[in-house]
């Protein structure tokens, strides 16, 4: 192996993952996934899961003796206890290997891995995950947030609704499956304010509707309503920025109905639509390592004294040094 290679650690929520990437590809990746026994993700329990598995995940990732030029980690946003656990490991590793530490913004890592793994160059990105839902695009030194959720992320809204209907976590894929058997559309609240959207009222209304209507119809109507909101804002960001590409990222991006709706919008607007392979959509260590590599090449590193995690780290706060 030649060139630069970076070890990346991800553990903002349910997925603990370590990867080494170089400029061409992912060399190795290992993951340990926290699955709540009941209910949703409990931050402290997820952090305990990460603490219990992180040594093993790192050991496996390093066992082939690959060269490591820097250690990158998710500095935020995410669940505080999870972030702190993984950041502690990252600091220790960077000190013991005597290589730079690089704190990366998790949302931007989703965008950059998508750009790396597709032919997108300068897209409007729809990033839809458990906790986050944002429409972003690069402009003058920052990834700007053009629109975002005013309350909970679309994934959490789907999971919350699914849980109330007796479906296990994560609910998103189960809602997608059930929606395929739907025969009617039920009107649910469609909330777009300016360029922002909100999902918690929709989740509550869907919970109520599921007492009156067949579950597949509510699942499908939830998807149609929420995804139309996301596609509307993405389309307006495309119109405003004049960009010619749309990129989808985040775990909810696995949903085929959302992809279909975005594809239709992009086709009608004459812009390209890009979706990376599924392994790069949900949270993964490779995306952290990849963004770490871009930052490392631009001369960036994080002093240990500045490596405190930030559960509310906004992507527009990060200065883009690598573009
Ligand atoms: P992330 O936070 O990016 O790892 O994504 C996790 C979220 O993606 C969870 O809320 C899941 O319910 C959601 N998700 C995963 N697959 C799907 C799917 N096929 N449709 C909708 N949501 C999904
Ligand atoms: Mg994520």
mmCIF file of C-alpha atoms and ligand atoms in Angstrom:
data_model
loop_
_atom_site.group_PDB
_atom_site.id
_atom_site.type_symbol
_atom_site.label_atom_id
_atom_site.label_comp_id
_atom_site.label_asym_id
_atom_site.label_seq_id
_atom_site.Cartn_x
_atom_site.Cartn_y
_atom_site.Cartn_z
ATOM 1 C CA UNK A 1 0.000 0.000 0.000
ATOM 2 C CA UNK A 2 1.303 3.424 -0.916
ATOM 3 C CA UNK A 3 0.129 6.974 -0.378
ATOM 4 C CA UNK A 4 -1.784 8.259 2.603
ATOM 5 C CA UNK A 5 -3.981 6.053 4.744
ATOM 6 C CA UNK A 6 -6.223 7.131 7.587
ATOM 7 C CA UNK A 7 -7.978 5.236 10.332
ATOM 8 C CA UNK A 8 -11.509 6.526 10.986
ATOM 9 C CA UNK A 9 -13.749 5.901 13.990
ATOM 10 C CA UNK A 10 -17.513 6.359 13.880
ATOM 11 C CA UNK A 11 -19.830 5.944 16.856
ATOM 12 C CA UNK A 12 -22.278 8.843 16.992
ATOM 13 C CA UNK A 13 -25.284 6.628 17.679
ATOM 14 C CA UNK A 14 -26.073 2.958 17.095
ATOM 15 C CA UNK A 15 -23.214 1.928 14.853
ATOM 16 C CA UNK A 16 -19.651 1.573 16.076
ATOM 17 C CA UNK A 17 -17.307 1.273 13.140
ATOM 18 C CA UNK A 18 -13.589 1.529 12.408
ATOM 19 C CA UNK A 19 -12.045 1.656 8.948
ATOM 20 C CA UNK A 20 -8.756 2.324 7.211
ATOM 21 C CA UNK A 21 -8.983 4.021 3.824
ATOM 22 C CA UNK A 22 -6.397 5.219 1.360
ATOM 23 C CA UNK A 23 -6.877 7.538 -1.587
ATOM 24 C CA UNK A 24 -8.339 4.808 -3.778
ATOM 25 C CA UNK A 25 -10.418 2.588 -1.577
ATOM 26 C CA UNK A 26 -11.514 1.203 1.761
ATOM 27 C CA UNK A 27 -8.756 -1.147 2.965
ATOM 28 C CA UNK A 28 -10.578 -2.649 5.930
ATOM 29 C CA UNK A 29 -13.701 -1.921 7.958
ATOM 30 C CA UNK A 30 -15.096 -3.511 11.114
ATOM 31 C CA UNK A 31 -18.376 -2.777 12.787
ATOM 32 C CA UNK A 32 -20.247 -3.581 15.993
ATOM 33 C CA UNK A 33 -23.894 -2.564 15.968
ATOM 34 C CA UNK A 34 -25.903 -1.692 19.061
ATOM 35 C CA UNK A 35 -29.424 -3.091 18.949
ATOM 36 C CA UNK A 36 -31.738 -1.940 21.741
ATOM 37 C CA UNK A 37 -33.462 -4.947 23.384
ATOM 38 C CA UNK A 38 -36.721 -2.964 23.404
ATOM 39 C CA UNK A 39 -37.704 0.574 22.421
ATOM 40 C CA UNK A 40 -35.349 3.049 20.768
ATOM 41 C CA UNK A 41 -31.680 3.906 21.230
ATOM 42 C CA UNK A 42 -30.747 4.661 24.843
ATOM 43 C CA UNK A 43 -27.698 6.981 24.725
ATOM 44 C CA UNK A 44 -25.963 5.566 27.805
ATOM 45 C CA UNK A 45 -26.568 1.961 26.819
ATOM 46 C CA UNK A 46 -25.318 2.645 23.299
ATOM 47 C CA UNK A 47 -22.173 4.230 24.801
ATOM 48 C CA UNK A 48 -21.653 1.204 27.040
ATOM 49 C CA UNK A 49 -21.974 -1.001 23.988
ATOM 50 C CA UNK A 50 -19.323 1.073 22.196
ATOM 51 C CA UNK A 51 -17.023 1.000 25.239
ATOM 52 C CA UNK A 52 -17.335 -2.777 25.429
ATOM 53 C CA UNK A 53 -16.526 -3.327 21.728
ATOM 54 C CA UNK A 54 -14.213 -0.535 20.669
ATOM 55 C CA UNK A 55 -10.916 -2.200 21.603
ATOM 56 C CA UNK A 56 -11.887 -5.277 19.645
ATOM 57 C CA UNK A 57 -13.126 -3.343 16.602
ATOM 58 C CA UNK A 58 -9.891 -1.305 16.486
ATOM 59 C CA UNK A 59 -7.690 -4.379 17.029
ATOM 60 C CA UNK A 60 -9.329 -6.219 14.127
ATOM 61 C CA UNK A 61 -9.027 -3.172 11.889
ATOM 62 C CA UNK A 62 -5.318 -2.841 12.638
ATOM 63 C CA UNK A 63 -4.361 -6.520 12.654
ATOM 64 C CA UNK A 64 -2.863 -6.517 9.150
ATOM 65 C CA UNK A 65 -0.359 -3.883 10.178
ATOM 66 C CA UNK A 66 -1.488 -1.266 7.644
ATOM 67 C CA UNK A 67 0.296 2.056 7.844
ATOM 68 C CA UNK A 68 -1.763 4.793 9.544
ATOM 69 C CA UNK A 69 -0.983 8.466 8.907
ATOM 70 C CA UNK A 70 -3.698 9.949 11.128
ATOM 71 C CA UNK A 71 -6.674 8.996 13.286
ATOM 72 C CA UNK A 72 -10.001 10.617 12.394
ATOM 73 C CA UNK A 73 -13.123 10.483 14.547
ATOM 74 C CA UNK A 74 -16.680 11.863 14.575
ATOM 75 C CA UNK A 75 -16.515 14.977 16.741
ATOM 76 C CA UNK A 76 -20.282 15.544 16.350
ATOM 77 C CA UNK A 77 -23.162 15.810 15.947
ATOM 78 C CA UNK A 78 -24.409 12.779 17.841
ATOM 79 C CA UNK A 79 -25.302 11.348 21.225
ATOM 80 C CA UNK A 80 -22.988 12.834 23.882
ATOM 81 C CA UNK A 81 -22.089 9.628 25.753
ATOM 82 C CA UNK A 82 -21.377 7.784 22.474
ATOM 83 C CA UNK A 83 -19.272 10.630 21.078
ATOM 84 C CA UNK A 84 -17.199 10.855 24.260
ATOM 85 C CA UNK A 85 -16.474 7.119 24.319
ATOM 86 C CA UNK A 86 -15.245 7.053 20.746
ATOM 87 C CA UNK A 87 -13.305 10.336 21.050
ATOM 88 C CA UNK A 88 -11.448 8.953 24.072
ATOM 89 C CA UNK A 89 -10.358 5.941 22.051
ATOM 90 C CA UNK A 90 -9.343 8.162 19.126
ATOM 91 C CA UNK A 91 -7.176 10.406 21.333
ATOM 92 C CA UNK A 92 -5.485 7.405 22.942
ATOM 93 C CA UNK A 93 -4.829 5.829 19.563
ATOM 94 C CA UNK A 94 -3.425 9.005 18.033
ATOM 95 C CA UNK A 95 -1.098 9.507 21.021
ATOM 96 C CA UNK A 96 0.087 5.912 21.074
ATOM 97 C CA UNK A 97 0.686 5.771 17.295
ATOM 98 C CA UNK A 98 2.172 9.284 17.421
ATOM 99 C CA UNK A 99 0.084 10.476 14.451
ATOM 100 C CA UNK A 100 -2.239 13.505 14.131
ATOM 101 C CA UNK A 101 -5.801 13.458 15.406
ATOM 102 C CA UNK A 102 -8.556 14.781 13.130
ATOM 103 C CA UNK A 103 -12.018 15.619 14.444
ATOM 104 C CA UNK A 104 -14.564 15.503 11.622
ATOM 105 C CA UNK A 105 -18.140 16.642 11.215
ATOM 106 C CA UNK A 106 -20.303 13.551 10.824
ATOM 107 C CA UNK A 107 -22.811 15.178 8.395
ATOM 108 C CA UNK A 108 -20.052 16.363 6.067
ATOM 109 C CA UNK A 109 -18.528 12.872 6.140
ATOM 110 C CA UNK A 110 -21.820 11.553 4.698
ATOM 111 C CA UNK A 111 -21.573 14.093 1.864
ATOM 112 C CA UNK A 112 -17.891 13.549 1.098
ATOM 113 C CA UNK A 113 -18.118 9.762 1.032
ATOM 114 C CA UNK A 114 -21.040 10.110 -1.396
ATOM 115 C CA UNK A 115 -18.993 12.376 -3.651
ATOM 116 C CA UNK A 116 -16.076 9.928 -3.431
ATOM 117 C CA UNK A 117 -18.157 6.875 -4.278
ATOM 118 C CA UNK A 118 -20.296 8.357 -7.069
ATOM 119 C CA UNK A 119 -19.463 10.682 -9.960
ATOM 120 C CA UNK A 120 -21.022 13.664 -8.168
ATOM 121 C CA UNK A 121 -18.722 16.696 -7.936
ATOM 122 C CA UNK A 122 -20.688 19.583 -6.437
ATOM 123 C CA UNK A 123 -24.150 18.342 -5.494
ATOM 124 C CA UNK A 124 -27.070 19.508 -3.446
ATOM 125 C CA UNK A 125 -27.152 16.766 -0.795
ATOM 126 C CA UNK A 126 -30.227 15.413 0.924
ATOM 127 C CA UNK A 127 -28.887 13.871 4.126
ATOM 128 C CA UNK A 128 -31.559 11.849 5.892
ATOM 129 C CA UNK A 129 -30.689 9.719 8.897
ATOM 130 C CA UNK A 130 -32.064 8.803 12.302
ATOM 131 C CA UNK A 131 -31.354 12.098 14.039
ATOM 132 C CA UNK A 132 -30.564 14.381 11.086
ATOM 133 C CA UNK A 133 -32.458 15.656 8.089
ATOM 134 C CA UNK A 134 -30.784 18.397 6.085
ATOM 135 C CA UNK A 135 -30.439 19.792 2.599
ATOM 136 C CA UNK A 136 -26.863 20.996 2.103
ATOM 137 C CA UNK A 137 -24.643 22.404 -0.600
ATOM 138 C CA UNK A 138 -21.129 23.813 -0.740
ATOM 139 C CA UNK A 139 -20.657 27.544 -1.132
ATOM 140 C CA UNK A 140 -17.700 29.795 -0.322
ATOM 141 C CA UNK A 141 -15.800 27.799 2.275
ATOM 142 C CA UNK A 142 -18.691 26.068 4.008
ATOM 143 C CA UNK A 143 -21.301 23.420 3.488
ATOM 144 C CA UNK A 144 -24.403 25.563 3.893
ATOM 145 C CA UNK A 145 -27.604 24.194 5.325
ATOM 146 C CA UNK A 146 -30.378 25.243 2.952
ATOM 147 C CA UNK A 147 -33.136 23.494 4.842
ATOM 148 C CA UNK A 148 -33.386 21.218 7.846
ATOM 149 C CA UNK A 149 -35.753 19.641 10.308
ATOM 150 C CA UNK A 150 -37.138 21.940 12.979
ATOM 151 C CA UNK A 151 -37.643 19.054 15.394
ATOM 152 C CA UNK A 152 -36.738 15.376 14.932
ATOM 153 C CA UNK A 153 -34.978 13.600 12.066
ATOM 154 C CA UNK A 154 -37.040 11.687 9.523
ATOM 155 C CA UNK A 155 -35.504 8.351 10.627
ATOM 156 C CA UNK A 156 -36.427 8.956 14.273
ATOM 157 C CA UNK A 157 -39.935 9.973 13.192
ATOM 158 C CA UNK A 158 -40.328 6.728 11.234
ATOM 159 C CA UNK A 159 -38.859 4.706 14.114
ATOM 160 C CA UNK A 160 -41.111 6.385 16.677
ATOM 161 C CA UNK A 161 -44.236 5.805 14.630
ATOM 162 C CA UNK A 162 -43.187 2.213 13.907
ATOM 163 C CA UNK A 163 -42.610 1.527 17.598
ATOM 164 C CA UNK A 164 -46.094 2.783 18.446
ATOM 165 C CA UNK A 165 -47.457 0.350 15.860
ATOM 166 C CA UNK A 166 -45.626 -2.537 17.542
ATOM 167 C CA UNK A 167 -42.786 -2.804 15.011
ATOM 168 C CA UNK A 168 -39.239 -3.321 16.279
ATOM 169 C CA UNK A 169 -36.310 -0.896 15.948
ATOM 170 C CA UNK A 170 -35.237 0.264 13.397
ATOM 171 C CA UNK A 171 -38.712 0.904 12.053
ATOM 172 C CA UNK A 172 -37.845 2.585 8.728
ATOM 173 C CA UNK A 173 -37.329 -0.620 6.710
ATOM 174 C CA UNK A 174 -40.473 -2.194 8.212
ATOM 175 C CA UNK A 175 -42.567 0.846 7.313
ATOM 176 C CA UNK A 176 -41.207 0.625 3.763
ATOM 177 C CA UNK A 177 -42.172 -3.065 3.481
ATOM 178 C CA UNK A 178 -45.691 -2.568 4.842
ATOM 179 C CA UNK A 179 -46.275 0.465 2.611
ATOM 180 C CA UNK A 180 -46.048 -1.785 -0.440
ATOM 181 C CA UNK A 181 -49.420 -3.346 0.469
ATOM 182 C CA UNK A 182 -51.214 -0.017 0.718
ATOM 183 C CA UNK A 183 -54.381 0.670 -1.279
ATOM 184 C CA UNK A 184 -55.327 4.210 -0.213
ATOM 185 C CA UNK A 185 -53.754 7.542 0.709
ATOM 186 C CA UNK A 186 -54.661 9.104 4.066
ATOM 187 C CA UNK A 187 -54.136 12.823 4.461
ATOM 188 C CA UNK A 188 -51.458 13.633 7.070
ATOM 189 C CA UNK A 189 -49.906 16.995 8.060
ATOM 190 C CA UNK A 190 -47.470 18.338 5.453
ATOM 191 C CA UNK A 191 -45.185 20.847 7.181
ATOM 192 C CA UNK A 192 -42.711 22.930 5.203
ATOM 193 C CA UNK A 193 -41.888 26.342 6.676
ATOM 194 C CA UNK A 194 -39.680 28.441 4.453
ATOM 195 C CA UNK A 195 -36.977 25.914 3.542
ATOM 196 C CA UNK A 196 -37.332 23.891 6.753
ATOM 197 C CA UNK A 197 -39.546 20.935 7.554
ATOM 198 C CA UNK A 198 -40.815 19.190 10.656
ATOM 199 C CA UNK A 199 -41.750 15.594 11.376
ATOM 200 C CA UNK A 200 -42.921 15.213 14.935
ATOM 201 C CA UNK A 201 -46.515 16.350 14.212
ATOM 202 C CA UNK A 202 -46.584 13.929 11.297
ATOM 203 C CA UNK A 203 -45.396 11.055 13.506
ATOM 204 C CA UNK A 204 -48.105 11.802 16.085
ATOM 205 C CA UNK A 205 -50.831 12.130 13.429
ATOM 206 C CA UNK A 206 -49.726 8.834 11.881
ATOM 207 C CA UNK A 207 -49.899 7.151 15.296
ATOM 208 C CA UNK A 208 -53.479 8.357 15.656
ATOM 209 C CA UNK A 209 -54.389 7.358 12.101
ATOM 210 C CA UNK A 210 -53.120 3.814 12.715
ATOM 211 C CA UNK A 211 -55.975 3.301 15.185
ATOM 212 C CA UNK A 212 -58.510 4.005 12.431
ATOM 213 C CA UNK A 213 -56.929 2.849 9.176
ATOM 214 C CA UNK A 214 -55.051 -0.257 8.008
ATOM 215 C CA UNK A 215 -51.370 -0.044 8.969
ATOM 216 C CA UNK A 216 -50.029 -0.417 5.396
ATOM 217 C CA UNK A 217 -52.064 2.646 4.338
ATOM 218 C CA UNK A 218 -50.707 4.713 7.205
ATOM 219 C CA UNK A 219 -47.134 3.572 6.470
ATOM 220 C CA UNK A 220 -47.457 4.506 2.825
ATOM 221 C CA UNK A 221 -49.135 7.846 3.580
ATOM 222 C CA UNK A 222 -46.412 8.666 6.107
ATOM 223 C CA UNK A 223 -43.763 8.012 3.464
ATOM 224 C CA UNK A 224 -45.574 9.919 0.712
ATOM 225 C CA UNK A 225 -46.082 12.968 2.943
ATOM 226 C CA UNK A 226 -42.628 13.076 4.557
ATOM 227 C CA UNK A 227 -40.731 12.328 1.352
ATOM 228 C CA UNK A 228 -42.708 14.937 -0.618
ATOM 229 C CA UNK A 229 -41.599 17.512 1.968
ATOM 230 C CA UNK A 230 -37.959 16.458 1.597
ATOM 231 C CA UNK A 231 -38.115 16.423 -2.191
ATOM 232 C CA UNK A 232 -39.792 19.850 -2.302
ATOM 233 C CA UNK A 233 -37.023 21.464 -0.257
ATOM 234 C CA UNK A 234 -34.301 19.646 -2.196
ATOM 235 C CA UNK A 235 -35.832 20.879 -5.447
ATOM 236 C CA UNK A 236 -35.952 24.450 -4.191
ATOM 237 C CA UNK A 237 -32.290 24.248 -3.130
ATOM 238 C CA UNK A 238 -31.424 23.014 -6.620
ATOM 239 C CA UNK A 239 -33.372 25.902 -8.153
ATOM 240 C CA UNK A 240 -31.738 28.432 -5.852
ATOM 241 C CA UNK A 241 -28.135 27.249 -6.194
ATOM 242 C CA UNK A 242 -28.308 26.306 -9.863
ATOM 243 C CA UNK A 243 -26.351 23.135 -9.087
ATOM 244 C CA UNK A 244 -26.675 20.278 -11.533
ATOM 245 C CA UNK A 245 -26.462 17.306 -9.185
ATOM 246 C CA UNK A 246 -28.391 15.827 -6.279
ATOM 247 C CA UNK A 247 -26.784 13.369 -3.871
ATOM 248 C CA UNK A 248 -28.639 11.215 -1.360
ATOM 249 C CA UNK A 249 -27.024 10.157 1.939
ATOM 250 C CA UNK A 250 -27.900 8.772 5.376
ATOM 251 C CA UNK A 251 -29.649 5.582 6.469
ATOM 252 C CA UNK A 252 -33.119 6.632 5.275
ATOM 253 C CA UNK A 253 -31.600 6.954 1.791
ATOM 254 C CA UNK A 254 -31.944 3.167 1.565
ATOM 255 C CA UNK A 255 -35.673 3.697 0.991
ATOM 256 C CA UNK A 256 -36.648 2.928 -2.602
ATOM 257 C CA UNK A 257 -39.743 5.137 -2.634
ATOM 258 C CA UNK A 258 -37.681 8.150 -1.549
ATOM 259 C CA UNK A 259 -35.157 7.372 -4.282
ATOM 260 C CA UNK A 260 -37.904 7.073 -6.853
ATOM 261 C CA UNK A 261 -39.414 10.440 -5.883
ATOM 262 C CA UNK A 262 -36.014 12.159 -6.022
ATOM 263 C CA UNK A 263 -35.252 10.505 -9.346
ATOM 264 C CA UNK A 264 -38.482 11.868 -10.852
ATOM 265 C CA UNK A 265 -37.752 15.379 -9.577
ATOM 266 C CA UNK A 266 -34.170 15.269 -10.920
ATOM 267 C CA UNK A 267 -35.299 13.996 -14.289
ATOM 268 C CA UNK A 268 -37.908 16.728 -14.599
ATOM 269 C CA UNK A 269 -35.294 19.357 -13.694
ATOM 270 C CA UNK A 270 -32.592 17.882 -15.910
ATOM 271 C CA UNK A 271 -30.104 17.319 -13.070
ATOM 272 C CA UNK A 272 -28.122 14.185 -12.237
ATOM 273 C CA UNK A 273 -29.142 12.043 -9.280
ATOM 274 C CA UNK A 274 -26.503 10.098 -7.338
ATOM 275 C CA UNK A 275 -26.825 7.424 -4.680
ATOM 276 C CA UNK A 276 -23.761 5.661 -3.245
ATOM 277 C CA UNK A 277 -23.692 1.947 -2.460
ATOM 278 C CA UNK A 278 -25.770 1.040 0.591
ATOM 279 C CA UNK A 279 -22.743 0.424 2.849
ATOM 280 C CA UNK A 280 -21.813 4.103 2.492
ATOM 281 C CA UNK A 281 -25.319 5.432 3.215
ATOM 282 C CA UNK A 282 -25.786 4.581 6.905
ATOM 283 C CA UNK A 283 -23.172 5.505 9.513
ATOM 284 C CA UNK A 284 -19.817 3.900 8.713
ATOM 285 C CA UNK A 285 -16.167 4.245 9.688
ATOM 286 C CA UNK A 286 -15.023 4.573 6.065
ATOM 287 C CA UNK A 287 -16.743 7.932 5.629
ATOM 288 C CA UNK A 288 -14.991 9.312 8.719
ATOM 289 C CA UNK A 289 -11.642 8.009 7.500
ATOM 290 C CA UNK A 290 -12.252 9.426 4.024
ATOM 291 C CA UNK A 291 -13.114 12.921 5.252
ATOM 292 C CA UNK A 292 -10.146 12.641 7.641
ATOM 293 C CA UNK A 293 -7.962 11.925 4.610
ATOM 294 C CA UNK A 294 -9.232 14.990 2.741
ATOM 295 C CA UNK A 295 -8.642 17.151 5.816
ATOM 296 C CA UNK A 296 -5.207 15.618 6.457
ATOM 297 C CA UNK A 297 -4.136 16.365 2.879
ATOM 298 C CA UNK A 298 -5.233 19.972 3.335
ATOM 299 C CA UNK A 299 -2.915 20.230 6.359
ATOM 300 C CA UNK A 300 -5.629 20.124 9.007
ATOM 301 C CA UNK A 301 -5.295 18.456 12.392
ATOM 302 C CA UNK A 302 -7.050 18.737 15.769
ATOM 303 C CA UNK A 303 -5.045 19.390 18.929
ATOM 304 C CA UNK A 304 -6.044 17.122 21.805
ATOM 305 C CA UNK A 305 -6.934 20.260 23.782
ATOM 306 C CA UNK A 306 -9.442 21.134 21.029
ATOM 307 C CA UNK A 307 -10.799 17.658 20.513
ATOM 308 C CA UNK A 308 -13.791 17.982 22.836
ATOM 309 C CA UNK A 309 -16.881 16.461 21.248
ATOM 310 C CA UNK A 310 -19.837 18.614 20.239
ATOM 311 C CA UNK A 311 -23.223 16.827 20.204
ATOM 312 C CA UNK A 312 -24.690 19.790 18.255
ATOM 313 C CA UNK A 313 -21.805 20.294 15.822
ATOM 314 C CA UNK A 314 -23.428 21.908 12.775
ATOM 315 C CA UNK A 315 -22.015 21.184 9.343
ATOM 316 C CA UNK A 316 -22.064 24.905 8.463
ATOM 317 C CA UNK A 317 -19.712 25.609 11.411
ATOM 318 C CA UNK A 318 -16.919 23.531 9.902
ATOM 319 C CA UNK A 319 -14.450 25.380 7.686
ATOM 320 C CA UNK A 320 -13.937 23.427 4.497
ATOM 321 C CA UNK A 321 -10.179 23.396 3.953
ATOM 322 C CA UNK A 322 -10.041 20.657 1.326
ATOM 323 C CA UNK A 323 -12.098 22.044 -1.572
HETATM 324 P P1 LIG B 1 -28.341 6.448 10.145
HETATM 325 O O1 LIG B 1 -28.653 7.288 11.355
HETATM 326 O O2 LIG B 1 -27.880 7.259 8.969
HETATM 327 O O3 LIG B 1 -27.436 5.297 10.402
HETATM 328 O O4 LIG B 1 -29.753 5.813 9.681
HETATM 329 C C1 LIG B 1 -30.581 5.094 10.549
HETATM 330 C C2 LIG B 1 -32.037 5.365 10.219
HETATM 331 O O5 LIG B 1 -32.343 4.932 8.879
HETATM 332 C C3 LIG B 1 -33.028 4.665 11.133
HETATM 333 O O6 LIG B 1 -33.934 5.630 11.618
HETATM 334 C C4 LIG B 1 -33.744 3.670 10.212
HETATM 335 O O7 LIG B 1 -35.090 3.435 10.554
HETATM 336 C C5 LIG B 1 -33.636 4.360 8.877
HETATM 337 N N1 LIG B 1 -33.766 3.457 7.720
HETATM 338 C C6 LIG B 1 -32.963 2.427 7.386
HETATM 339 N N2 LIG B 1 -33.433 1.814 6.266
HETATM 340 C C7 LIG B 1 -34.558 2.474 5.899
HETATM 341 C C8 LIG B 1 -35.514 2.314 4.834
HETATM 342 N N3 LIG B 1 -35.404 1.358 3.926
HETATM 343 N N4 LIG B 1 -36.545 3.204 4.782
HETATM 344 C C9 LIG B 1 -36.671 4.190 5.697
HETATM 345 N N5 LIG B 1 -35.811 4.372 6.719
HETATM 346 C C10 LIG B 1 -34.771 3.524 6.818
HETATM 347 MG MG1 LIG B 2 -25.424 9.600 10.109
#
